XYZ file of C-alpha atoms in Angstrom:
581
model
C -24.968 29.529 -2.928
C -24.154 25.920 -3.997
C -20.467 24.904 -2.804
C -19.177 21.652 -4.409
C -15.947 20.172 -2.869
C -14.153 17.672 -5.930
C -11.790 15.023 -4.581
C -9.669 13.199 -7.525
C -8.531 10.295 -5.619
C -5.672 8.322 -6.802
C -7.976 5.089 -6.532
C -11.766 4.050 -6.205
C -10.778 2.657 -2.890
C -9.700 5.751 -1.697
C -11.738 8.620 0.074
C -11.225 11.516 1.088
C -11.000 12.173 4.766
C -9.767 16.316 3.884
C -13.275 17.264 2.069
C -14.830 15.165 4.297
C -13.426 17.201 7.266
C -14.327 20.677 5.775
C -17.920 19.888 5.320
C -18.564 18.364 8.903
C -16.621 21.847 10.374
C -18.862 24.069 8.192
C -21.866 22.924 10.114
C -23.884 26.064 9.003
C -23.596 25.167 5.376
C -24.146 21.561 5.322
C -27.049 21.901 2.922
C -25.073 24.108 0.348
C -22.102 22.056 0.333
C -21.877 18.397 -1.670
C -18.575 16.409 -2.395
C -17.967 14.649 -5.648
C -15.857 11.766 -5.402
C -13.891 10.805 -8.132
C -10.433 9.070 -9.525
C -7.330 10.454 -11.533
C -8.818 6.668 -13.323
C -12.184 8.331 -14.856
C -12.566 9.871 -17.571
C -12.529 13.288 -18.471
C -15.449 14.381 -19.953
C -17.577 12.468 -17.437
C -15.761 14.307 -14.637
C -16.234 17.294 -16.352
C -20.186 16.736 -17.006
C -20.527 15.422 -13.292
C -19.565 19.098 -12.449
C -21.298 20.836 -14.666
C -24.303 19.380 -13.770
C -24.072 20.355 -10.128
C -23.650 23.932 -11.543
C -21.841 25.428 -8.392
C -21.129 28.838 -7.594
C -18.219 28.002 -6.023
C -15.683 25.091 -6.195
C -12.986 23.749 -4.337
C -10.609 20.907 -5.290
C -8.044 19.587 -3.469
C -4.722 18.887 -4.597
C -1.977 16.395 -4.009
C 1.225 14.510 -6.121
C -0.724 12.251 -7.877
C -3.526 14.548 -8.795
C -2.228 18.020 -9.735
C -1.296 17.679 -13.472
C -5.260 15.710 -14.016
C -6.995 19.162 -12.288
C -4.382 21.415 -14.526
C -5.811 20.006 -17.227
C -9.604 20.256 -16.169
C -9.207 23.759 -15.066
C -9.522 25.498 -18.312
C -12.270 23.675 -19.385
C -14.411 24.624 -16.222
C -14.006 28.080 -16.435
C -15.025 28.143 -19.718
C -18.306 25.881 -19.472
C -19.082 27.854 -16.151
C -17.403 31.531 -16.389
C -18.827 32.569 -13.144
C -17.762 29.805 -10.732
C -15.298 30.251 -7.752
C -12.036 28.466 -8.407
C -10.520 27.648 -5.379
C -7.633 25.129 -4.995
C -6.690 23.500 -1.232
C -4.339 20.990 0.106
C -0.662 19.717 0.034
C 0.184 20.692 -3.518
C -0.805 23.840 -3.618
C 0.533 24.970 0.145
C 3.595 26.599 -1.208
C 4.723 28.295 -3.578
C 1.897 28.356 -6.138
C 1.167 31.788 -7.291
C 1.750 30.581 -10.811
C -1.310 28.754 -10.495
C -3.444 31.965 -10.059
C -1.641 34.071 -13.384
C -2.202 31.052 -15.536
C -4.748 28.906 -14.840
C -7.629 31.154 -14.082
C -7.747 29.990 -10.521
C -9.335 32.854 -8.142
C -8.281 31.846 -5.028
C -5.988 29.239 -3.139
C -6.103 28.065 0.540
C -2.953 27.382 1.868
C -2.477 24.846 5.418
C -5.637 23.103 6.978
C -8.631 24.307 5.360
C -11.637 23.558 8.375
C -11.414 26.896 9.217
C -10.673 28.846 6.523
C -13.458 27.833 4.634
C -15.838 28.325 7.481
C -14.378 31.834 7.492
C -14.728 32.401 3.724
C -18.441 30.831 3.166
C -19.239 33.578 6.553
C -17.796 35.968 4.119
C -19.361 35.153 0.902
C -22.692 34.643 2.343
C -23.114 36.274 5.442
C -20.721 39.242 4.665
C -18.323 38.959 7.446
C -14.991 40.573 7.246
C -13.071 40.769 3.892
C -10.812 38.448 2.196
C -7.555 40.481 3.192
C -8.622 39.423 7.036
C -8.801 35.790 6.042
C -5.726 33.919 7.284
C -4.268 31.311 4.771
C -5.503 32.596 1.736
C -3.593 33.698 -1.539
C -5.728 35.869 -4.462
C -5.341 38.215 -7.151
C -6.399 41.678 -6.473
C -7.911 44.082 -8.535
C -4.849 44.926 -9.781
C -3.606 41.676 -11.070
C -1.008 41.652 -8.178
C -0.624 38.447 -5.575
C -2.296 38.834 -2.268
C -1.057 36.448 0.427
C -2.660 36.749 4.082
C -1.436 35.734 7.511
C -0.361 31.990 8.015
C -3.572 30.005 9.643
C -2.632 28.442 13.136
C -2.858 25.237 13.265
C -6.341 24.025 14.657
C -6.524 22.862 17.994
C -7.906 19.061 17.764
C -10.318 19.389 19.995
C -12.333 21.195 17.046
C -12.299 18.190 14.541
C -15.559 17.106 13.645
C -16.334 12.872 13.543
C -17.335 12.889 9.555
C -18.216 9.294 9.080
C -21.417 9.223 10.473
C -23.135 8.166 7.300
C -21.653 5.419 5.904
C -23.460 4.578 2.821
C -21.233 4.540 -0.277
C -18.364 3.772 1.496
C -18.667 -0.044 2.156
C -16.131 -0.899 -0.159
C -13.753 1.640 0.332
C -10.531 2.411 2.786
C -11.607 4.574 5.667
C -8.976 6.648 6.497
C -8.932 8.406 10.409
C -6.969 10.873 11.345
C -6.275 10.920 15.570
C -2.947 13.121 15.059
C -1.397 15.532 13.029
C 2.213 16.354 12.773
C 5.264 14.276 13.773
C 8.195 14.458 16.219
C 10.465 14.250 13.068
C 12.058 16.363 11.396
C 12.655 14.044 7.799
C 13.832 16.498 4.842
C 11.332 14.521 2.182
C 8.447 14.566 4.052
C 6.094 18.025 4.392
C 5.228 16.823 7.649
C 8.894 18.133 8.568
C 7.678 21.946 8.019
C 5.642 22.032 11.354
C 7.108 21.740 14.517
C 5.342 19.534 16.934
C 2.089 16.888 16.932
C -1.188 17.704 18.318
C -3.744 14.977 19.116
C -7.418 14.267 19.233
C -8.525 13.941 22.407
C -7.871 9.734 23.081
C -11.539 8.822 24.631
C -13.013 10.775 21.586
C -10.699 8.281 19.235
C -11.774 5.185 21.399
C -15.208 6.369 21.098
C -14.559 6.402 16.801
C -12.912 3.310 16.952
C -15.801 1.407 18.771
C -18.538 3.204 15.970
C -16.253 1.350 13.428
C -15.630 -1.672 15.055
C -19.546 -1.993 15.556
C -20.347 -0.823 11.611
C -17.694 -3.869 11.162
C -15.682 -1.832 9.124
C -13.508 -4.010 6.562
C -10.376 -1.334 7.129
C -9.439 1.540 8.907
C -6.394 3.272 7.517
C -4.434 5.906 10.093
C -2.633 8.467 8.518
C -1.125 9.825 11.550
C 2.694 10.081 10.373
C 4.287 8.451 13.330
C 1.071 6.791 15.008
C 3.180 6.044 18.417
C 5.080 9.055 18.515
C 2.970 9.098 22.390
C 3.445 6.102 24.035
C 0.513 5.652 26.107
C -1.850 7.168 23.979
C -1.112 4.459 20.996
C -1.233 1.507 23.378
C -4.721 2.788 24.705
C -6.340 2.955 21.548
C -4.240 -0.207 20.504
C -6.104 -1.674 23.977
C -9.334 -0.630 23.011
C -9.685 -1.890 19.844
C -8.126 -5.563 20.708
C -10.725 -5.395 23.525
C -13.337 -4.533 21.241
C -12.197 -6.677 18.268
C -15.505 -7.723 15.791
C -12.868 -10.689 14.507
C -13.390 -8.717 11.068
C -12.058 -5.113 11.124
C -8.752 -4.911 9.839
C -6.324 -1.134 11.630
C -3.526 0.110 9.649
C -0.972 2.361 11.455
C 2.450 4.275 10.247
C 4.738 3.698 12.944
C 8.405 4.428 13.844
C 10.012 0.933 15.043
C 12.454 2.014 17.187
C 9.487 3.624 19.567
C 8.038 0.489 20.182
C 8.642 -0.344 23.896
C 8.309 -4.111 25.895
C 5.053 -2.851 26.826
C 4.043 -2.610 23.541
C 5.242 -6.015 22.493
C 3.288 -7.217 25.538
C -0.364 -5.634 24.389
C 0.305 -6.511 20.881
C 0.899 -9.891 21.457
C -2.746 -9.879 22.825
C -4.322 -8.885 19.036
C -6.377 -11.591 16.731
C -4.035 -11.666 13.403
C -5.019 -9.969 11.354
C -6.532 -7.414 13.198
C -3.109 -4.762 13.216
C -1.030 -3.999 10.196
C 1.690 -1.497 10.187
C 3.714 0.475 7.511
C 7.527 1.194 8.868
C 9.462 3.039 7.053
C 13.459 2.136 6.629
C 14.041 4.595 3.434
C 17.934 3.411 3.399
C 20.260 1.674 5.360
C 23.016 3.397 4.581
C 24.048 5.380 8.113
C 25.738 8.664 5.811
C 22.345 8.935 3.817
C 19.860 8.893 6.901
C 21.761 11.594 8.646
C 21.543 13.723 5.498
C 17.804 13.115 5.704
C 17.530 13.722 9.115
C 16.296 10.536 9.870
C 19.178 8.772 11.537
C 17.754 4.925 12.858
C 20.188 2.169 12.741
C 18.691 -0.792 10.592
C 20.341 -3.286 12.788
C 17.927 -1.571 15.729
C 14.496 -1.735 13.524
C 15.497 -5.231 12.306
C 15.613 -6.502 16.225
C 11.867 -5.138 16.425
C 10.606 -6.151 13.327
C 11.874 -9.669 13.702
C 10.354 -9.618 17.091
C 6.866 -8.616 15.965
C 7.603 -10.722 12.679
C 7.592 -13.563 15.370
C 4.612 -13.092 17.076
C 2.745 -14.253 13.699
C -0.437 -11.730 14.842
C 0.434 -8.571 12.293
C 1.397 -7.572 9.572
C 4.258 -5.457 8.566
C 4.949 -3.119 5.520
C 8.174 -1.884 5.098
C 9.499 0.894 2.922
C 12.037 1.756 1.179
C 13.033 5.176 -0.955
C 15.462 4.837 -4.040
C 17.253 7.858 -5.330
C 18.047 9.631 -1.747
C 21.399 11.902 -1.588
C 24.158 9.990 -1.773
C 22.695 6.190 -2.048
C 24.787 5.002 -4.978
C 23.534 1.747 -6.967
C 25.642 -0.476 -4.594
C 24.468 1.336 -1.543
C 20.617 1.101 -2.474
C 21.109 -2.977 -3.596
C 22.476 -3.211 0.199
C 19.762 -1.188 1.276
C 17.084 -4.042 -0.798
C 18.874 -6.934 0.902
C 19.091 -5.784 4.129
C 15.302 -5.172 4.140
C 14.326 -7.894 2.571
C 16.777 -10.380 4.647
C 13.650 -9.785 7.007
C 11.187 -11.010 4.586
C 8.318 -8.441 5.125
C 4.715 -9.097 4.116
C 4.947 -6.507 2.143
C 7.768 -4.403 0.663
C 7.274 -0.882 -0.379
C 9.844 0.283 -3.043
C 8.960 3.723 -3.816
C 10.969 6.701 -5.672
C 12.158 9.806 -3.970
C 9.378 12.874 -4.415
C 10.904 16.235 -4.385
C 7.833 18.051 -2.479
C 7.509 21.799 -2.610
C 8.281 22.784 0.498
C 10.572 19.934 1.849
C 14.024 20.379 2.675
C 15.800 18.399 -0.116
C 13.507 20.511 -2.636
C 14.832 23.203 -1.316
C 18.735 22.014 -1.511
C 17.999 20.204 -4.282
C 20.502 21.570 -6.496
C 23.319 20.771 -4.039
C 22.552 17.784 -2.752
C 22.613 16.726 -6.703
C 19.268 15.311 -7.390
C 17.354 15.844 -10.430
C 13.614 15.624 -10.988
C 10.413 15.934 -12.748
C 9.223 19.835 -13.150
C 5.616 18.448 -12.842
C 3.957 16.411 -10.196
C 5.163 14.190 -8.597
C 8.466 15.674 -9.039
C 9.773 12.078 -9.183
C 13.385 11.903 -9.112
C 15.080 11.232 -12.565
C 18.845 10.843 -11.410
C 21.249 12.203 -8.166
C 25.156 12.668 -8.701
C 25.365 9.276 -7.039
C 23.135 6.892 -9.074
C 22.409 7.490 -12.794
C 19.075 7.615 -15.103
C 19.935 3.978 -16.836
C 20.450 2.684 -13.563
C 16.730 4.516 -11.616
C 15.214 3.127 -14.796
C 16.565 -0.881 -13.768
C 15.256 0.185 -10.041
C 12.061 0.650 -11.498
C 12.038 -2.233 -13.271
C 12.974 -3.995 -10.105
C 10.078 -2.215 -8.147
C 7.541 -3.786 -10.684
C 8.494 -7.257 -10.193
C 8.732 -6.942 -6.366
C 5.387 -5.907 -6.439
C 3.689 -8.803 -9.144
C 5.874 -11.498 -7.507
C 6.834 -10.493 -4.174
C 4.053 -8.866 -2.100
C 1.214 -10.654 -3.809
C 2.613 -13.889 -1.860
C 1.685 -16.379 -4.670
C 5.708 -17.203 -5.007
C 7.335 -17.615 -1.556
C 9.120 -21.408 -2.007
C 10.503 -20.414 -5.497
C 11.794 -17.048 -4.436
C 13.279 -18.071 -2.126
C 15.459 -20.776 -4.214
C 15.778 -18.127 -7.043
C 17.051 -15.631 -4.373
C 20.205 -18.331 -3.269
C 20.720 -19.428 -7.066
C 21.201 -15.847 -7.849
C 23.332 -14.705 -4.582
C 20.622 -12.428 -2.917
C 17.117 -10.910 -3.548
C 18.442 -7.846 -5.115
C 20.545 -9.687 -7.697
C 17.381 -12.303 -8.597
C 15.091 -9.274 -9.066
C 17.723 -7.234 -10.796
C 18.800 -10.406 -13.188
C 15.267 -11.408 -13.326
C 14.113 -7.427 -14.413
C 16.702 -8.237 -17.886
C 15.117 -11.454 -18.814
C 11.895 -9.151 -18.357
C 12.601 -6.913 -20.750
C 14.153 -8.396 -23.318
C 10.913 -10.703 -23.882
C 9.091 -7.275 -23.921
C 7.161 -8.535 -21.055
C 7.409 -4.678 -19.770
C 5.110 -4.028 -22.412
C 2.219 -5.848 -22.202
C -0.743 -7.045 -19.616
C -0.593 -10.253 -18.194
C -2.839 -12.340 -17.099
C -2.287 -14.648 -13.483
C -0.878 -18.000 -14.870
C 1.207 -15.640 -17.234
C 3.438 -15.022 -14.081
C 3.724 -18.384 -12.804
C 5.012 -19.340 -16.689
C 6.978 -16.255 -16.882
C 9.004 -17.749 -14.147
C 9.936 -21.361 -15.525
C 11.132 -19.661 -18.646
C 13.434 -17.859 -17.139
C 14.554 -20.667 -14.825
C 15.040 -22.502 -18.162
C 17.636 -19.616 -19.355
C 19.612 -19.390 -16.394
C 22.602 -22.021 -15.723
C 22.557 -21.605 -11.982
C 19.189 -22.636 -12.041
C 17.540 -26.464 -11.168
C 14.885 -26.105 -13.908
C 12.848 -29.578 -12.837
C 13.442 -28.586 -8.999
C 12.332 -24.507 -9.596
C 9.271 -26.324 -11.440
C 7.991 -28.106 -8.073
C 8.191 -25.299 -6.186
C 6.370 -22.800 -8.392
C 3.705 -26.065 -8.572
C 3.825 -26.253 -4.620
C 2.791 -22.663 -4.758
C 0.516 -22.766 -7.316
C -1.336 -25.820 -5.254
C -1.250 -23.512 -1.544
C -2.236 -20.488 -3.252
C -4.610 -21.056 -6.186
C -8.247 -23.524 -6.341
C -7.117 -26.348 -8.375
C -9.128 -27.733 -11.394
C -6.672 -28.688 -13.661
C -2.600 -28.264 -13.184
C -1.103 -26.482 -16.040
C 1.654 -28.622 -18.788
C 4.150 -26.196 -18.056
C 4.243 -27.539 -14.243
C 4.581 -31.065 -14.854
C 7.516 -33.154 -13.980
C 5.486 -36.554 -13.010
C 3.190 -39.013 -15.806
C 0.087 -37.526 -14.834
C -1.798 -40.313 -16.380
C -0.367 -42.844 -13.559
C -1.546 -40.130 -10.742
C -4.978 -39.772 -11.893
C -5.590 -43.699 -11.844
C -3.946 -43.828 -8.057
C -6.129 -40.517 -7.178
C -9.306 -42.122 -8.311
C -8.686 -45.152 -6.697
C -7.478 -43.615 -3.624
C -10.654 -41.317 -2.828
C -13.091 -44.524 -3.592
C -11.359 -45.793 -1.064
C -13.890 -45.481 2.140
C -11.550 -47.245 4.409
C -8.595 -45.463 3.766
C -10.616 -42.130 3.898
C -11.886 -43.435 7.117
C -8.443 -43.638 8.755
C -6.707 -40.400 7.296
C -10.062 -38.188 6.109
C -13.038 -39.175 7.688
C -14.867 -35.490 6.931
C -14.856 -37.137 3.204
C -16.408 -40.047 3.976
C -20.132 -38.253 3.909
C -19.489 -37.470 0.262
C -19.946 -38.656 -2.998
C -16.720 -39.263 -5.260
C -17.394 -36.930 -7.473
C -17.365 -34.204 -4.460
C -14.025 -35.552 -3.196
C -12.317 -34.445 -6.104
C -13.397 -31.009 -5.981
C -12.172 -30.490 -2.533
C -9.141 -32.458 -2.974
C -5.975 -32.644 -5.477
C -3.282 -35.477 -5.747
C 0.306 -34.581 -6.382
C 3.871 -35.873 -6.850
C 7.182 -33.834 -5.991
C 10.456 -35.581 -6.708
C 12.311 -32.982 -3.959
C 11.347 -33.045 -0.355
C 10.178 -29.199 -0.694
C 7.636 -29.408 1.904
C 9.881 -30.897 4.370
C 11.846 -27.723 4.987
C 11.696 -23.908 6.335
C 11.081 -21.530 3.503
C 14.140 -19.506 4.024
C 16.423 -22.434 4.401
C 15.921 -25.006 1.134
C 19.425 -26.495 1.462
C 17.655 -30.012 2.026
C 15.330 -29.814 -0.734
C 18.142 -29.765 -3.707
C 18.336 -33.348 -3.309
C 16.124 -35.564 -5.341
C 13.996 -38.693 -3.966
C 14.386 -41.960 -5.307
C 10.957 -42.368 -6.247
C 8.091 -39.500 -6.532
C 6.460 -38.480 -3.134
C 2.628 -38.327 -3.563
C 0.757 -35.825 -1.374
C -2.937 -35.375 -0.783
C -4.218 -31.577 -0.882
C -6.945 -31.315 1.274
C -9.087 -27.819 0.562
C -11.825 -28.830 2.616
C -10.294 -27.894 5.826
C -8.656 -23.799 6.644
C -5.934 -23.862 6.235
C -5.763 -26.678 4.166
C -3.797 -30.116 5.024
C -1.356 -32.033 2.920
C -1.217 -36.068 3.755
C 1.514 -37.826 2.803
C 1.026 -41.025 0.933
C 2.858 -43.833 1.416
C 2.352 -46.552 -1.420
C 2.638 -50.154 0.397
C-alpha cells in the first residue's frame, strides 16, 4: 500500500513539521509513506499530475486557513483521475465541525486532533488488519449507510512519544524549520484554537537541547518555534534559551512566540548574554483597549508589555515582532487607531497587522452572532465588519496594513517616517492619510518595483501642505544611501548641483594625503575602486545629527550644504564629515 501525505503550504519557505511528524511516528511504514511538498502558489494541474503520478492508495492532506478552499477545489478532480484512492483530510481546519466535507466532497474519512497516532492505528488497520475503524479514536466516516460516524476523542499524546523528524536535511536548506518543544498554552484566548485544550505538555527539555545543538551544528539559517506561549515554564525556556546562546554557531537565527508579561529579571539577565541576532520573538498585543481584551480573555495591560518590550528593545541583541488584530468585539475605528499608536509609539522591528479569523471551534465563532462580528463563510473566515467598526472603514485598515508592511517593516524608510509620522500627528494618521493618496493614484492596483516606493513617497510629500518637500527629500536620500548600494542617485532625490559634487568627489578620493589622514584602508586602491566603495553627498538639514525619533533639530536648514563621505567599505558603514577649508 503506497500512502502519500500532501502538504499545501502557504509559502515555498514553509514546511511542514505536522506530515513530517506522522511519518517519523509510523516507523513501521516508513517505506510506504512519501510527503509531497507543495504551495497554495503552484499551479493546479502540476499539483494535480505530481499526485497522480505517485498513484497512492491512500492520501492524506492536511488542512489549515489558508489552504482549505485550494484542496476543495482539487478534491473532485482526484477522485475522478484515481476512483479508488483513500481520501483522508487531517489538521486544524477540518477538527470540527466538518461532516459537510464527507456528503459533498467525496472525502472518505477525516482525522480529527493530533494525527501521530491515529494514523499509526489506521495503516495497523488497513494493512495489518487490526481492530476496525469504529475502535479508532478521532476519526469521522460515512458508513454503509450514508450516515456520519464519529469515534471517541483521541487523548492528547504524551510528548515523550514525539519522534525528532529532521534528521535528513536535504531539501530543506532554504526553508524555515519549524520545532515544536510544546503544545498547548496556559491561555485561554477566545480567537485562538489553542484555547479548546486545557493545559501544555512539553517535550522532555534535554531531548530539545539535544535538537537544538543538531541544528546549531547543521548551522541552520532559522529555527521557527511554534509553541504558542514559548515561556509559559519559566525555567524550562531559559534552559533551552541557555543552551543555545552557549552553543551559538554566530549564524543560526531562533524565533519564539512569547507572552511579555512572563518575562522575569532572570530572563532579562540570560538574554542580555545572546549575539544579536541570534533571538527573535513574536508578542502579541491584539488591542489595547482594556474592555476588548477582557472580552477576549486575554486581559494584559499595554502599559505592562510596553515596560518589557522597551527594556529588551534596549538591549539592542533581539528582535521583536509585535502583533496586532483589527476587527475584535468592540474595537471601534478610534479604539483600533489608539491601539496602532500605542504599539507603534514603541517602534517594533516589525509590526504585525493582521485581521480577526473566526476559527471553527474558537469561542468568538461560536458567539459570533452576539458579539456582532461578521465574516467570510469560507476560509479564512476573515472578518468583514463587527457592530463597532464598519466594512468601508476594515477596507481603509487594510489598506493601512499594506503600507505598514512595504514601508514600515522592510526598514528601508526609518528617518522619513518618522518626520511624516509628526507632520501628520501620529503613525496611524500618516499611514491612514498616506493609504488615500494611495489609492487615488491607483497605486493599489498595480506591482511596483523598489525605487517605485522611495518615489511614491516624494509625491505625496509634494501634495501635502504640512509637509517640508526639500527636507522629506534628504531624508528619503539619507535612507536610500544607508540602505541601498549606490551607483547612481536617482533625479527625483536631488536637492544639491550634482555637477559641483562630482568635481569635489573626484578630487577628494585622488587625494592620497587626505585619504591618509581620514581613510587610510583606501589608500591601497586605485581611484577607480574608491568610487565603488564610496559615495559623496550633500544634505542642507543636519539629519544625521539627531535621534531618529526626535527630528525637532533637523527642520532647520544650514547655511551652506554639508558634504558627507559614505564609506561602504567598512560594516557597518561610516559617514565622514567634510569640512571644505
Amino acid at each position: 500500500m503506497k500512502v502519500l501525505l500532501l502538504a499545501l503550504n502557504a509559502k515555498y519557505i514553509h514546511t511542514s513539521l505536522a506530515l513530517r511528524y506522522i511519518k517519523a511516528y509510523c516507523k513501521d511504514y516508513q517505506k510506504e509513506i512519501h510527503i509531497l511538498e507543495t504551495s497554495i502558489n503552484n499551479n493546479e494541474n502540476e499539483i494535480i499530475k505530481a499526485i497522480y503520478r505517485e498513484r497512492p492508495d491512500v492520501i492524506g492532506i492536511s488542512c489549515y486557513i489558508w489552504n482549505m478552499s485550494y484542496i476543495k477545489q482539487l478534491l473532485p478532480t482526484l477522485k475522478k483521475i484515481l476512483p479508488n484512492m483513500t481520501i483522508i483530510l487531517g489538521g486544524p481546519e477540518v477538527s470540527y465541525n466538518s461532516e459537510d466535507l464527507l456528503l459533498n466532497y467525496n472525502v472518505d474519512l477525516i482525522m480529527e486532533g493530533e494525527g501521530e497516532v491515529t494514523w499509526q492505528e489506521y495503516l495497523d488497520y488497513r494493512q495489518k488488519g487490526k481492530g476496525s475503524l469504529d475502535t479508532i479514536h478521532g476519526l469521522v466516516y460515512k458508513t454503509a449507510h450514508e450516515t456520519i460516524h464519529r469515534t471517541p476523542t483521541r487523548k492528547p499524546l504524551d510528548l515523550n512519544l514525539l519522534p525528532f523528524v529532521y534528521d535528513n536535511m536535504e531539501g530543506l536548506e532554504h526553508k524555515i524549520i519549524y520545532y515544536e518543544a510544546s503544545r498547548g498554552c496556559p491561555f485561554n484566548c477566545q480567537y485562538c484554537l489553542s484555547s479548546i485544550e486545557q493545559g501544555v505538555r512539553f517535550v522532555p527539555l534535554e531531548t530539545v537541547k539535544k535538537h537544538m545543538s543538531y541544528f546549531l551544528d547543521k548551522k541552520v539559517k532559522q529555527v521557527k518555534f511554534v509553541d504558542r506561549t514559548f515561556n509559559t515554564r519559566k525555567q524550562f525556556a531559559m534552559e533551552i534559551w541557555h543552551h543555545i546562546i552557549k552553543h551559538d554557531n554566530g549564524y543560526t537565527n531562533f524565533h519564539f512566540e512569547i507572552a511579555a508579561e512572563l518575562i522575569c529579571e532572570e530572563m532579562y539577565d540570560l538574554l542580555e548574554t545572546a549575539r544579536p541576532g541570534l533571538i527573535q520573538f513574536e508578542i502579541g498585543v491584539q488591542s489595547t483597549n482594556p474592555k476588548v481584551l477582557q472580552i477576549i480573555k486575554r486581559p494584559m495591560p499595554f502599559e505592562e508589555i510596553k515596560k518589557v518590550v522597551l527594556r529588551i528593545k534596549k538591549m539592542n541583541n533581539i528582535h521583536q515582532h509585535l502583533d496586532l488584530i483589527a476587527g475584535l468585539p468592540e474595537e471601534d475605528y478610534a479604539s483600533f487607531r489608539q491601539s496602532f499608536n500605542d504599539v507603534m509609539s514603541i517602534r517594533p522591528e516589525q509590526f504585525q497587522l493582521g485581521f480577526l479569523k473566526l476559527l471553527k471551534g474558537s469561542g468568538l465563532r461560536e458567539n459570533a452572532e452576539s458579539l456582532g462580528l461578521v465574516y467570510k463563510s469560507e476560509p479564512p473566515y476573515e472578518i468583514l465588519y463587527t457592530s463597532s467598526i464598519s466594512y468601508d472603514k476594515m477596507l481603509r485598515l487594510h489598506s493601512i496594513e499594506e503600507l505598514v508592511d512595504k514601508y514600515y517593516n522592510n526598514g528601508r524608510f526609518t528617518h522619513a517616517l518618522e518626520y511624516l509620522f509628526k507632520c501628520l500627528k501620529s503613525p496611524f494618521d500618516f499611514f491612514e492619510e498616506f493609504s488615500i493618496f494611495w489609492e487615488s493614484k491607483g497605486y493599489d492596483l498595480i506591482e511596483h518595483n523598489k525605487m517605485a516606493y522611495y518615489f511614491h513617497l516624494i509625491e505625496f510629500g509634494h501634495q501635502n501642505a504640512a509637509v517640508n518637500e526639500e527636507l522629506l527629500k534628504e531624508l528619503i536620500r539619507y535612507d536610500y544611501l544607508l540602505n541601498e548600494p549606490i551607483n547612481e542617485m536617482p533625479s527625483q532625490f536631488e536637492t544639491v548641483n550634482r555637477e559641483e559634487l562630482k568635481v569635489f568627489y573626484s578630487t577628494l578620493l585622488k587625494d592620497d594625503n587626505w585619504l591618509n589622514v581620514r581613510l587610510p584602508h583606501l589608500i591601497p586602491l586605485a581611484p577607480r575602486q574608491r568610487y565603488k566603495v564610496t559615495h559623496l553627498e550633500a544634505f542642507h538639514y543636519p539629519i544625521w545629527s539627531g535621534r531618529v525619533d526626535d527630528l525637532s533639530s533637523f527642520t532647520k536648514r544650514l547655511s551652506r550644504p554639508q558634504k558627507i563621505l559614505f564609506d561602504y567599505s567598512t560594516v557597518p558603514l561610516k559617514m565622514l564629515l567634510i569640512d571644505e577649508e
